[in-house]
């Protein structure tokens, strides 16, 4: 299986990339982004492109892939709706549309978020919901991952300083919540769940925390 990854420098993307590189069924990972990754691996190819809103110059590089894991995203805190819409809706569709044209029927996993709702009062929830709807309209096998709290593992950190501080302070609490509830999933589980749906599918298009944990467990059991 050949995979395209967007957002490989972010916390979720780092976790997904780690699981892809560890999976023998994944023969190639094309990481698309603005900056280079710290990892080096024979299976990893980097495509550095400054303007992710316009992939036309590198469009042909996206052909021949089985799955795309779209993990690119930002917090809406302090952002205007037009700016957040650009970094969320516009960038996602700038990737999904050419992938749908070049690889119709391939798997596209979009990392959204718990609480996404096109009719919601919160700006980020509406924009995420509209993005989900637009991706689902394309000729792709789409899965919408809506994680809640994400616990980073294996040395992975958020690029956002106040996120890092919060994760460090709440680490023991996250561990307890993960064992006793469906409120927390790990970066490892996210990566494994994405690989599971790409390799074996899932009847659910919208994948919440509980389903992410179930898919990760199914993936681990099948290895």
PDB file of C-alpha atoms in Angstrom:
ATOM      1  CA  UNK A   1       0.000   0.000   0.000  1.00  0.00           C
ATOM      2  CA  UNK A   2       1.237   3.461  -0.936  1.00  0.00           C
ATOM      3  CA  UNK A   3       0.204   6.362   1.293  1.00  0.00           C
ATOM      4  CA  UNK A   4       0.149  10.150   1.012  1.00  0.00           C
ATOM      5  CA  UNK A   5       0.467  12.043   4.297  1.00  0.00           C
ATOM      6  CA  UNK A   6      -0.345  15.707   4.870  1.00  0.00           C
ATOM      7  CA  UNK A   7       0.603  17.305   8.185  1.00  0.00           C
ATOM      8  CA  UNK A   8       3.482  15.006   9.065  1.00  0.00           C
ATOM      9  CA  UNK A   9       5.154  17.607  11.292  1.00  0.00           C
ATOM     10  CA  UNK A  10       2.108  17.975  13.556  1.00  0.00           C
ATOM     11  CA  UNK A  11       1.350  15.883  16.607  1.00  0.00           C
ATOM     12  CA  UNK A  12      -1.234  13.655  14.901  1.00  0.00           C
ATOM     13  CA  UNK A  13       0.774  13.430  11.704  1.00  0.00           C
ATOM     14  CA  UNK A  14       3.892  12.370  13.581  1.00  0.00           C
ATOM     15  CA  UNK A  15       1.969   9.513  15.154  1.00  0.00           C
ATOM     16  CA  UNK A  16       0.472   8.432  11.842  1.00  0.00           C
ATOM     17  CA  UNK A  17       3.850   8.559  10.102  1.00  0.00           C
ATOM     18  CA  UNK A  18       5.423   6.421  12.812  1.00  0.00           C
ATOM     19  CA  UNK A  19       2.796   3.703  12.372  1.00  0.00           C
ATOM     20  CA  UNK A  20       3.051   3.819   8.577  1.00  0.00           C
ATOM     21  CA  UNK A  21       6.818   3.336   8.669  1.00  0.00           C
ATOM     22  CA  UNK A  22       6.428   0.428  11.087  1.00  0.00           C
ATOM     23  CA  UNK A  23       3.862  -1.383   8.911  1.00  0.00           C
ATOM     24  CA  UNK A  24       5.345  -3.847   6.402  1.00  0.00           C
ATOM     25  CA  UNK A  25       2.224  -3.534   4.245  1.00  0.00           C
ATOM     26  CA  UNK A  26       3.039   0.131   3.591  1.00  0.00           C
ATOM     27  CA  UNK A  27       5.639   0.259   0.840  1.00  0.00           C
ATOM     28  CA  UNK A  28       5.845   4.031   0.390  1.00  0.00           C
ATOM     29  CA  UNK A  29       4.863   7.186   2.247  1.00  0.00           C
ATOM     30  CA  UNK A  30       4.787  10.476   0.366  1.00  0.00           C
ATOM     31  CA  UNK A  31       4.860  13.246   2.983  1.00  0.00           C
ATOM     32  CA  UNK A  32       3.613  16.538   1.544  1.00  0.00           C
ATOM     33  CA  UNK A  33       4.384  19.709   3.461  1.00  0.00           C
ATOM     34  CA  UNK A  34       6.102  23.051   3.656  1.00  0.00           C
ATOM     35  CA  UNK A  35       9.082  21.898   5.717  1.00  0.00           C
ATOM     36  CA  UNK A  36      11.246  18.823   6.043  1.00  0.00           C
ATOM     37  CA  UNK A  37      10.645  16.058   8.532  1.00  0.00           C
ATOM     38  CA  UNK A  38      13.256  14.895  11.034  1.00  0.00           C
ATOM     39  CA  UNK A  39      12.699  11.233  10.079  1.00  0.00           C
ATOM     40  CA  UNK A  40      14.711   9.401   7.447  1.00  0.00           C
ATOM     41  CA  UNK A  41      13.487   6.067   6.153  1.00  0.00           C
ATOM     42  CA  UNK A  42      13.801   4.121   2.868  1.00  0.00           C
ATOM     43  CA  UNK A  43       9.988   4.133   2.557  1.00  0.00           C
ATOM     44  CA  UNK A  44       9.660   7.879   3.136  1.00  0.00           C
ATOM     45  CA  UNK A  45       9.645  10.378   0.262  1.00  0.00           C
ATOM     46  CA  UNK A  46       9.208  14.071   1.013  1.00  0.00           C
ATOM     47  CA  UNK A  47       7.467  16.522  -1.283  1.00  0.00           C
ATOM     48  CA  UNK A  48       8.268  20.048  -0.100  1.00  0.00           C
ATOM     49  CA  UNK A  49       5.841  22.601  -1.511  1.00  0.00           C
ATOM     50  CA  UNK A  50       5.440  26.130  -0.178  1.00  0.00           C
ATOM     51  CA  UNK A  51       1.844  26.772  -1.253  1.00  0.00           C
ATOM     52  CA  UNK A  52      -0.414  23.948  -0.110  1.00  0.00           C
ATOM     53  CA  UNK A  53      -3.442  25.867  -1.375  1.00  0.00           C
ATOM     54  CA  UNK A  54      -2.249  25.264  -4.941  1.00  0.00           C
ATOM     55  CA  UNK A  55      -0.800  21.833  -5.665  1.00  0.00           C
ATOM     56  CA  UNK A  56      -1.010  22.284  -9.440  1.00  0.00           C
ATOM     57  CA  UNK A  57       2.790  22.399  -9.930  1.00  0.00           C
ATOM     58  CA  UNK A  58       3.207  19.047  -8.133  1.00  0.00           C
ATOM     59  CA  UNK A  59      -0.158  17.507  -9.022  1.00  0.00           C
ATOM     60  CA  UNK A  60       1.265  14.595 -11.014  1.00  0.00           C
ATOM     61  CA  UNK A  61       3.317  13.496  -7.992  1.00  0.00           C
ATOM     62  CA  UNK A  62       0.069  12.546  -6.239  1.00  0.00           C
ATOM     63  CA  UNK A  63      -0.891   9.830  -8.733  1.00  0.00           C
ATOM     64  CA  UNK A  64      -0.669   6.103  -7.998  1.00  0.00           C
ATOM     65  CA  UNK A  65      -1.470   6.086  -4.268  1.00  0.00           C
ATOM     66  CA  UNK A  66      -3.913   3.919  -2.356  1.00  0.00           C
ATOM     67  CA  UNK A  67      -4.660   6.166   0.603  1.00  0.00           C
ATOM     68  CA  UNK A  68      -4.262   9.720   1.868  1.00  0.00           C
ATOM     69  CA  UNK A  69      -4.115  10.570   5.561  1.00  0.00           C
ATOM     70  CA  UNK A  70      -4.913  14.262   5.905  1.00  0.00           C
ATOM     71  CA  UNK A  71      -3.684  15.357   9.345  1.00  0.00           C
ATOM     72  CA  UNK A  72      -3.065  19.020   8.572  1.00  0.00           C
ATOM     73  CA  UNK A  73      -4.895  21.388  10.894  1.00  0.00           C
ATOM     74  CA  UNK A  74      -4.656  24.331  13.256  1.00  0.00           C
ATOM     75  CA  UNK A  75      -6.395  25.535  16.380  1.00  0.00           C
ATOM     76  CA  UNK A  76      -9.109  28.136  15.751  1.00  0.00           C
ATOM     77  CA  UNK A  77      -8.105  30.099  18.873  1.00  0.00           C
ATOM     78  CA  UNK A  78      -7.487  33.717  17.927  1.00  0.00           C
ATOM     79  CA  UNK A  79      -8.304  33.189  14.254  1.00  0.00           C
ATOM     80  CA  UNK A  80     -10.951  34.948  12.197  1.00  0.00           C
ATOM     81  CA  UNK A  81     -13.444  32.767  10.343  1.00  0.00           C
ATOM     82  CA  UNK A  82     -12.010  33.608   6.874  1.00  0.00           C
ATOM     83  CA  UNK A  83      -8.488  32.703   8.005  1.00  0.00           C
ATOM     84  CA  UNK A  84      -9.636  29.507   9.705  1.00  0.00           C
ATOM     85  CA  UNK A  85     -11.714  28.558   6.664  1.00  0.00           C
ATOM     86  CA  UNK A  86      -8.669  28.987   4.429  1.00  0.00           C
ATOM     87  CA  UNK A  87      -6.413  26.791   6.565  1.00  0.00           C
ATOM     88  CA  UNK A  88      -9.151  24.190   7.081  1.00  0.00           C
ATOM     89  CA  UNK A  89     -11.600  24.019   4.169  1.00  0.00           C
ATOM     90  CA  UNK A  90      -9.431  25.435   1.360  1.00  0.00           C
ATOM     91  CA  UNK A  91      -6.275  23.454   2.120  1.00  0.00           C
ATOM     92  CA  UNK A  92      -8.156  20.192   2.623  1.00  0.00           C
ATOM     93  CA  UNK A  93     -10.028  20.484  -0.672  1.00  0.00           C
ATOM     94  CA  UNK A  94      -6.872  21.624  -2.469  1.00  0.00           C
ATOM     95  CA  UNK A  95      -5.480  18.180  -1.638  1.00  0.00           C
ATOM     96  CA  UNK A  96      -8.627  16.053  -1.837  1.00  0.00           C
ATOM     97  CA  UNK A  97      -9.766  17.205  -5.277  1.00  0.00           C
ATOM     98  CA  UNK A  98      -6.623  16.266  -7.251  1.00  0.00           C
ATOM     99  CA  UNK A  99      -6.290  13.027  -5.278  1.00  0.00           C
ATOM    100  CA  UNK A 100      -9.877  12.147  -6.219  1.00  0.00           C
ATOM    101  CA  UNK A 101      -9.146  12.879  -9.869  1.00  0.00           C
ATOM    102  CA  UNK A 102      -5.868  10.963  -9.951  1.00  0.00           C
ATOM    103  CA  UNK A 103      -6.782   8.092  -7.607  1.00  0.00           C
ATOM    104  CA  UNK A 104     -10.602   7.696  -7.736  1.00  0.00           C
ATOM    105  CA  UNK A 105     -11.923   5.290  -5.136  1.00  0.00           C
ATOM    106  CA  UNK A 106      -8.814   5.535  -2.980  1.00  0.00           C
ATOM    107  CA  UNK A 107      -9.088   5.981   0.791  1.00  0.00           C
ATOM    108  CA  UNK A 108      -9.096   9.515   2.188  1.00  0.00           C
ATOM    109  CA  UNK A 109      -8.954   9.934   5.967  1.00  0.00           C
ATOM    110  CA  UNK A 110      -9.725  13.450   7.152  1.00  0.00           C
ATOM    111  CA  UNK A 111      -8.904  14.305  10.756  1.00  0.00           C
ATOM    112  CA  UNK A 112     -11.767  16.497  11.920  1.00  0.00           C
ATOM    113  CA  UNK A 113     -12.696  16.725  15.591  1.00  0.00           C
ATOM    114  CA  UNK A 114     -15.269  15.771  18.204  1.00  0.00           C
ATOM    115  CA  UNK A 115     -18.158  18.213  18.142  1.00  0.00           C
ATOM    116  CA  UNK A 116     -18.004  18.918  14.406  1.00  0.00           C
ATOM    117  CA  UNK A 117     -21.419  20.071  13.206  1.00  0.00           C
ATOM    118  CA  UNK A 118     -22.415  22.222  10.222  1.00  0.00           C
ATOM    119  CA  UNK A 119     -25.274  23.671  12.274  1.00  0.00           C
ATOM    120  CA  UNK A 120     -23.218  24.243  15.399  1.00  0.00           C
ATOM    121  CA  UNK A 121     -22.775  27.575  17.106  1.00  0.00           C
ATOM    122  CA  UNK A 122     -18.997  27.352  17.233  1.00  0.00           C
ATOM    123  CA  UNK A 123     -17.219  28.652  14.159  1.00  0.00           C
ATOM    124  CA  UNK A 124     -14.652  25.866  14.022  1.00  0.00           C
ATOM    125  CA  UNK A 125     -17.360  23.181  14.208  1.00  0.00           C
ATOM    126  CA  UNK A 126     -19.268  24.686  11.265  1.00  0.00           C
ATOM    127  CA  UNK A 127     -16.159  25.019   9.111  1.00  0.00           C
ATOM    128  CA  UNK A 128     -15.033  21.484   9.923  1.00  0.00           C
ATOM    129  CA  UNK A 129     -18.537  20.211   9.134  1.00  0.00           C
ATOM    130  CA  UNK A 130     -18.590  21.957   5.755  1.00  0.00           C
ATOM    131  CA  UNK A 131     -15.165  20.520   5.023  1.00  0.00           C
ATOM    132  CA  UNK A 132     -16.359  17.015   5.876  1.00  0.00           C
ATOM    133  CA  UNK A 133     -19.369  17.386   3.561  1.00  0.00           C
ATOM    134  CA  UNK A 134     -17.223  18.638   0.684  1.00  0.00           C
ATOM    135  CA  UNK A 135     -14.760  15.761   0.979  1.00  0.00           C
ATOM    136  CA  UNK A 136     -17.571  13.200   1.201  1.00  0.00           C
ATOM    137  CA  UNK A 137     -18.970  14.502  -2.100  1.00  0.00           C
ATOM    138  CA  UNK A 138     -15.788  13.472  -3.944  1.00  0.00           C
ATOM    139  CA  UNK A 139     -15.277  10.006  -5.512  1.00  0.00           C
ATOM    140  CA  UNK A 140     -13.182   8.782  -2.609  1.00  0.00           C
ATOM    141  CA  UNK A 141     -13.596   6.193   0.130  1.00  0.00           C
ATOM    142  CA  UNK A 142     -13.769   8.834   2.842  1.00  0.00           C
ATOM    143  CA  UNK A 143     -13.463   8.383   6.594  1.00  0.00           C
ATOM    144  CA  UNK A 144     -13.998  11.296   8.954  1.00  0.00           C
ATOM    145  CA  UNK A 145     -11.982  10.869  12.135  1.00  0.00           C
ATOM    146  CA  UNK A 146     -13.361  12.892  15.031  1.00  0.00           C
ATOM    147  CA  UNK A 147     -10.998  12.355  17.939  1.00  0.00           C
ATOM    148  CA  UNK A 148     -11.586  14.054  21.275  1.00  0.00           C
ATOM    149  CA  UNK A 149      -8.592  14.349  23.575  1.00  0.00           C
ATOM    150  CA  UNK A 150      -5.409  12.971  21.980  1.00  0.00           C
ATOM    151  CA  UNK A 151      -2.586  11.685  24.159  1.00  0.00           C
ATOM    152  CA  UNK A 152       0.845  11.868  22.466  1.00  0.00           C
ATOM    153  CA  UNK A 153       3.090   8.817  22.872  1.00  0.00           C
ATOM    154  CA  UNK A 154       6.549   7.658  21.776  1.00  0.00           C
ATOM    155  CA  UNK A 155       8.243  11.023  22.272  1.00  0.00           C
ATOM    156  CA  UNK A 156       5.793  12.880  20.051  1.00  0.00           C
ATOM    157  CA  UNK A 157       4.991  16.489  20.993  1.00  0.00           C
ATOM    158  CA  UNK A 158       2.643  19.186  19.807  1.00  0.00           C
ATOM    159  CA  UNK A 159       4.212  22.129  17.998  1.00  0.00           C
ATOM    160  CA  UNK A 160       2.035  24.485  20.054  1.00  0.00           C
ATOM    161  CA  UNK A 161       3.755  25.484  23.307  1.00  0.00           C
ATOM    162  CA  UNK A 162       0.653  25.759  25.497  1.00  0.00           C
ATOM    163  CA  UNK A 163      -0.537  22.374  24.193  1.00  0.00           C
ATOM    164  CA  UNK A 164       2.807  20.857  25.214  1.00  0.00           C
ATOM    165  CA  UNK A 165       2.542  22.341  28.698  1.00  0.00           C
ATOM    166  CA  UNK A 166      -1.013  21.089  29.058  1.00  0.00           C
ATOM    167  CA  UNK A 167      -0.144  17.580  27.904  1.00  0.00           C
ATOM    168  CA  UNK A 168       2.808  17.434  30.294  1.00  0.00           C
ATOM    169  CA  UNK A 169       0.660  18.504  33.251  1.00  0.00           C
ATOM    170  CA  UNK A 170      -2.268  16.242  32.397  1.00  0.00           C
ATOM    171  CA  UNK A 171      -0.287  13.165  31.349  1.00  0.00           C
ATOM    172  CA  UNK A 172      -1.201  11.016  34.396  1.00  0.00           C
ATOM    173  CA  UNK A 173      -4.855  12.046  34.119  1.00  0.00           C
ATOM    174  CA  UNK A 174      -4.906  11.166  30.411  1.00  0.00           C
ATOM    175  CA  UNK A 175      -3.535   7.722  31.208  1.00  0.00           C
ATOM    176  CA  UNK A 176      -6.333   7.071  33.708  1.00  0.00           C
ATOM    177  CA  UNK A 177      -9.043   8.420  31.386  1.00  0.00           C
ATOM    178  CA  UNK A 178      -7.762   6.282  28.552  1.00  0.00           C
ATOM    179  CA  UNK A 179      -8.124   3.147  30.663  1.00  0.00           C
ATOM    180  CA  UNK A 180     -11.517   4.033  32.127  1.00  0.00           C
ATOM    181  CA  UNK A 181     -13.395   5.958  29.437  1.00  0.00           C
ATOM    182  CA  UNK A 182     -13.656   6.753  25.733  1.00  0.00           C
ATOM    183  CA  UNK A 183     -12.523  10.351  26.170  1.00  0.00           C
ATOM    184  CA  UNK A 184      -8.874   9.826  25.238  1.00  0.00           C
ATOM    185  CA  UNK A 185      -7.084   8.133  22.337  1.00  0.00           C
ATOM    186  CA  UNK A 186      -3.370   8.107  21.625  1.00  0.00           C
ATOM    187  CA  UNK A 187      -1.390   9.191  18.594  1.00  0.00           C
ATOM    188  CA  UNK A 188      -0.455   5.520  18.201  1.00  0.00           C
ATOM    189  CA  UNK A 189      -4.109   4.448  18.115  1.00  0.00           C
ATOM    190  CA  UNK A 190      -4.941   7.125  15.565  1.00  0.00           C
ATOM    191  CA  UNK A 191      -2.240   5.902  13.200  1.00  0.00           C
ATOM    192  CA  UNK A 192      -3.219   2.274  13.627  1.00  0.00           C
ATOM    193  CA  UNK A 193      -6.924   3.026  13.116  1.00  0.00           C
ATOM    194  CA  UNK A 194      -6.164   4.888   9.884  1.00  0.00           C
ATOM    195  CA  UNK A 195      -4.136   1.974   8.587  1.00  0.00           C
ATOM    196  CA  UNK A 196      -6.940  -0.409   9.520  1.00  0.00           C
ATOM    197  CA  UNK A 197      -9.583   1.472   7.509  1.00  0.00           C
ATOM    198  CA  UNK A 198      -7.194   1.908   4.579  1.00  0.00           C
ATOM    199  CA  UNK A 199      -6.402  -1.811   4.494  1.00  0.00           C
ATOM    200  CA  UNK A 200      -9.716  -3.385   5.488  1.00  0.00           C
ATOM    201  CA  UNK A 201     -12.368  -0.665   5.453  1.00  0.00           C
ATOM    202  CA  UNK A 202     -15.040   0.100   8.029  1.00  0.00           C
ATOM    203  CA  UNK A 203     -18.842   0.409   7.817  1.00  0.00           C
ATOM    204  CA  UNK A 204     -18.737   3.707   9.734  1.00  0.00           C
ATOM    205  CA  UNK A 205     -17.765   6.832   7.826  1.00  0.00           C
ATOM    206  CA  UNK A 206     -17.682   9.000  10.957  1.00  0.00           C
ATOM    207  CA  UNK A 207     -15.113   7.567  13.359  1.00  0.00           C
ATOM    208  CA  UNK A 208     -15.254   8.817  16.955  1.00  0.00           C
ATOM    209  CA  UNK A 209     -12.966   8.055  19.904  1.00  0.00           C
ATOM    210  CA  UNK A 210     -14.637   4.762  20.731  1.00  0.00           C
ATOM    211  CA  UNK A 211     -14.414   3.554  17.142  1.00  0.00           C
ATOM    212  CA  UNK A 212     -10.811   4.745  16.803  1.00  0.00           C
ATOM    213  CA  UNK A 213      -9.885   2.579  19.799  1.00  0.00           C
ATOM    214  CA  UNK A 214     -11.816  -0.384  18.364  1.00  0.00           C
ATOM    215  CA  UNK A 215     -10.141  -0.075  14.956  1.00  0.00           C
ATOM    216  CA  UNK A 216      -6.697   0.244  16.544  1.00  0.00           C
ATOM    217  CA  UNK A 217      -7.388  -2.902  18.558  1.00  0.00           C
ATOM    218  CA  UNK A 218      -8.465  -4.752  15.420  1.00  0.00           C
ATOM    219  CA  UNK A 219      -5.334  -3.582  13.635  1.00  0.00           C
ATOM    220  CA  UNK A 220      -3.056  -4.715  16.481  1.00  0.00           C
ATOM    221  CA  UNK A 221      -4.811  -8.100  16.673  1.00  0.00           C
ATOM    222  CA  UNK A 222      -4.252  -8.686  12.972  1.00  0.00           C
ATOM    223  CA  UNK A 223      -0.525  -8.080  12.951  1.00  0.00           C
TER     224      UNK A 223
END
